[in-house]
C-alpha angles and dihedrals in degrees: 000000000000114000118253117257121217121216131173128187148105127289111251098175139008104215096180138356131179107209092199096065107005096246106161142182111201144165117236127195114204128208091272090057094249118144122224134176117232128186131193144080109325106149116214097351118174140197110273095029116128120230134189106203137189115194150122127266119240130179117242114206092227107019101038123221120015128181109228105212118235100162131007142184119202118220126185121241111277109196136045095260094052093044092050091050090048096050092041090058091071089250089145122050111248095022122104131163095285096048090041091056091050093049093050092044090054101040105018115189089357093063098104093045089053092050092049103039110016108030094158088073089062088075087071088072114090111253096024118105125193090259092050090047090056090048091052091048094050092047091050092048091051092051091048091050092057092045094049090047093053091047092048093052092046091053088060093046093252117139107269090215085075087072092071093052093045095046091049089058103035107020114187090358092063097103091047091049093051094047091047094051119352090177091081085078089075092060128099110286094037102042097185113168110266094226092056094046091046092052089047093051093048090050088053088057103262113154120242091242095044109142091234091056093046093049093047091048092054092048091047091052091051092048092047091053091050088061086059091055100264118138092193138003122226109249098241092051092046092051092047095047095045093046090053092044095051094032092234137131117275092237090061090053092048090052089050091051091053090049093051091048092052088051090049091238090124132026123222116200140159115252110179104304094338128099097220126203116204136183102240095249092056095045091049092047094050095049093044094050091048092053095042096046092050090048090051092049089053094043123106126231132191113255115217118246114256093013094170092052091048092053090046090052090051089051091052092048091049093043093232140109115224118230118238097264093043089053090049091053093049093048090047090052088058093048104039133067091205123031137168120208116189137171144136127252117307095018096112103257091145094050089048091049091051089050091053091048092050091048093050088049090054088048088051093238116156102232128194122201120209144163135186098251137039092242092050091049092049091050090048090054091051093048097047103029088230129109114266129180138189116268089247093055092043090057092040118229120241138162121252111241089212102059106358092245124140115267135171119247091216115062140125090302094045107029126188118271101242147100098219140017124200117197119197124198088024093168087074095058112103126209099264095046091049088050091052091048097047091046088059095052117104113242092253095046123121120223124205116188114198125185152102114272092196092068122088116292123249120295089231125066120296140040096236103157094045092044091053092051096043092049088065087209095107122073107252138175119199115202109215107160113103108213122229097252091049092046088063089064116088088201090063096041094047091049090056092045090054092047090054091050094255125132114258120243103262102163100057113098101216121156098250104042127046134168120205114193115213129182103211140030089245090056091048092053093045092052094047091051093048092049093053099039103038122353102056096040092046102038103032105021092241109142122219092250088060092054124084121193113210132191131174091230143043096209134065134042092301097037123112095262093059093038093051092055091051095044093047090054091048100040103029110019123177116282139178091250096044119090118208140185127205114218113181106310094339127089114207112202134185107266094029121138108233138178132214107234101194138028114269112181094181102062109112117220134187125211117232090230094047134281133082141222143157138255134069112196141210109282098021109140124207145156127250106244100178146351117214110204094187096051092033092230139131121212117210131186116217104189102295096350130085123203132183119222125194115223093258090059093061090094085074091063136067133178113273106197083105125023137174119264088245091058092049094062114127093020131104125199133196089233132014126194106198116201112206119179136138116301147122109345090222089064095043096076138136094247092054092049092047092048092048094051092050092056091072120088104179109001138023123184118185113201119189144047124344090213089062091051090052092047091052093050092053095041101086094155110134120200105248116239121202105233130150100196097097092046092047093049091050093048098036094238 
């Protein structure tokens, strides 16, 4: 790794600064009078301030060399010129250029010491009253507190951007809070890596068996398991894992668990034969959904008069005749407050959904359509001809005035204005999101959950859709008939073969499903690149933006990381008129297809037709429209919305020419190129193959090894998720 460079000097200009996280672009003049550009997290920096920086040089395509800050020490201005520049930059509330000049004229190089330690003397300056002197002193103290905090964190190799979040919560007590219990930095809202915080705490002198460390370790283990889909962790496994993780005796962990339960920071409950440990939010969500779903099943709804005639009239208007199971689903939607409609590809889910919508319209029910992701919502709009939105946008994201955390506008106190809600791609909805949605339903509201339980489960914790079906407590209609038009598609037929545990037809040369055998990972990558860049556009008129490359894995020669680098070079190579920005190992270039990889409720977007809002969510795919070197920003279009990212936010993005099958859930593409090569057995499963096949609308090309395809078909092992919803529904608890 390149050796760190040390640079010391005074700030001559602040080119850009993000007040939310402290990311800054500044100009620094060293003792030789040479100017340099430095970029990194320097919260609330001002002209005239002195910095001692450690960093690495990088070459900017337009602005030349920049020093990327790794560590920094903040020094106050030393001479009259620097102090005057610092105070004139409005660094201190109540001080502008005129007042700054008077202060420096009166106190010279001692000006900052007077402001900090002897503010009463400021009243000697014309234009400064005793009240104004106190205001200046308090503002300066506040600024110093944030700066010292950032420097303190940086000295312990903790990200200095944490300083902004901490200071926003604790103010002048920030340093005291950190030294009292640094482990709060691992909690939601701060999200510092546990390993870094743990090393920091141990350096501060915390003992390995300190109660604060034990408690934080248990909570971290629970949180870590939730990212793997688990709603709870059985107590013995949690104790064992945490003891190994913290290298402590099991009895110490058990004592910590009792302590956390008494503080209501975890919930212990019995689920079947398991002693289950929940984070409070998950325990609350599971119990609430159990109660509400059972109430809905037992609730009564008003059936429309002449239901059969109404459905017959809808059939006549649509020019179709519903199959037996489709008719059953439509009638059940009229009779039930809660209904599940499932089925694989080609079984008429869309036709059934349109029938339910038409019936609800006849019944004069105000119906809202929603789906977990933006792509799924857009597809739902296209299929039904009615407006659909993501669940997040349906519930409307806002910021809590109490703690600045994300909240939904619609909840149990402010429910949605509707008579029915239909959720498509319900298998993707995790426990907490389902909880937020159901909370926002009026008591009389109907809920229709549509989806395919054989696809992959939600990325977030829980297995809600599958649990509801397997409980057999919720009215459900499974569509099984494959209609004639769909049966002509090898994509559809092969999806059903895979789902039944049968090998797909790979030798038949039909127009919508092809298999290309390759003998090496290099050959796989070369073929995938050729298909996207030349063969499909030239031979079939399918443009690169209509093609999605999928792979089960991120890593390896045929994983999405390697494929994205190859596809970017083939589809969007460097050019004189294309700006680009390197972030870590990734180069982002104008024209690139990119994907948001975690929810960010704070990103502001503007609609091309007018209007604005906030929130870009995990899985949203967009295109880089422009990179502004001066402002250090990247503008991205997500469908009809444009959002501006600062450089430090680029860690929330990744290239999307290729994506994992998990990330493709809820989307449908005109053409899919599926890359199947040897890899981790856990990712080479039947459900992943089935999900990948069902992402293709018109064309699917599998490139890889037939042996891998066969392995995936026979590997029906599903990763078990600890969830109590099915058990609770069955036992009414």
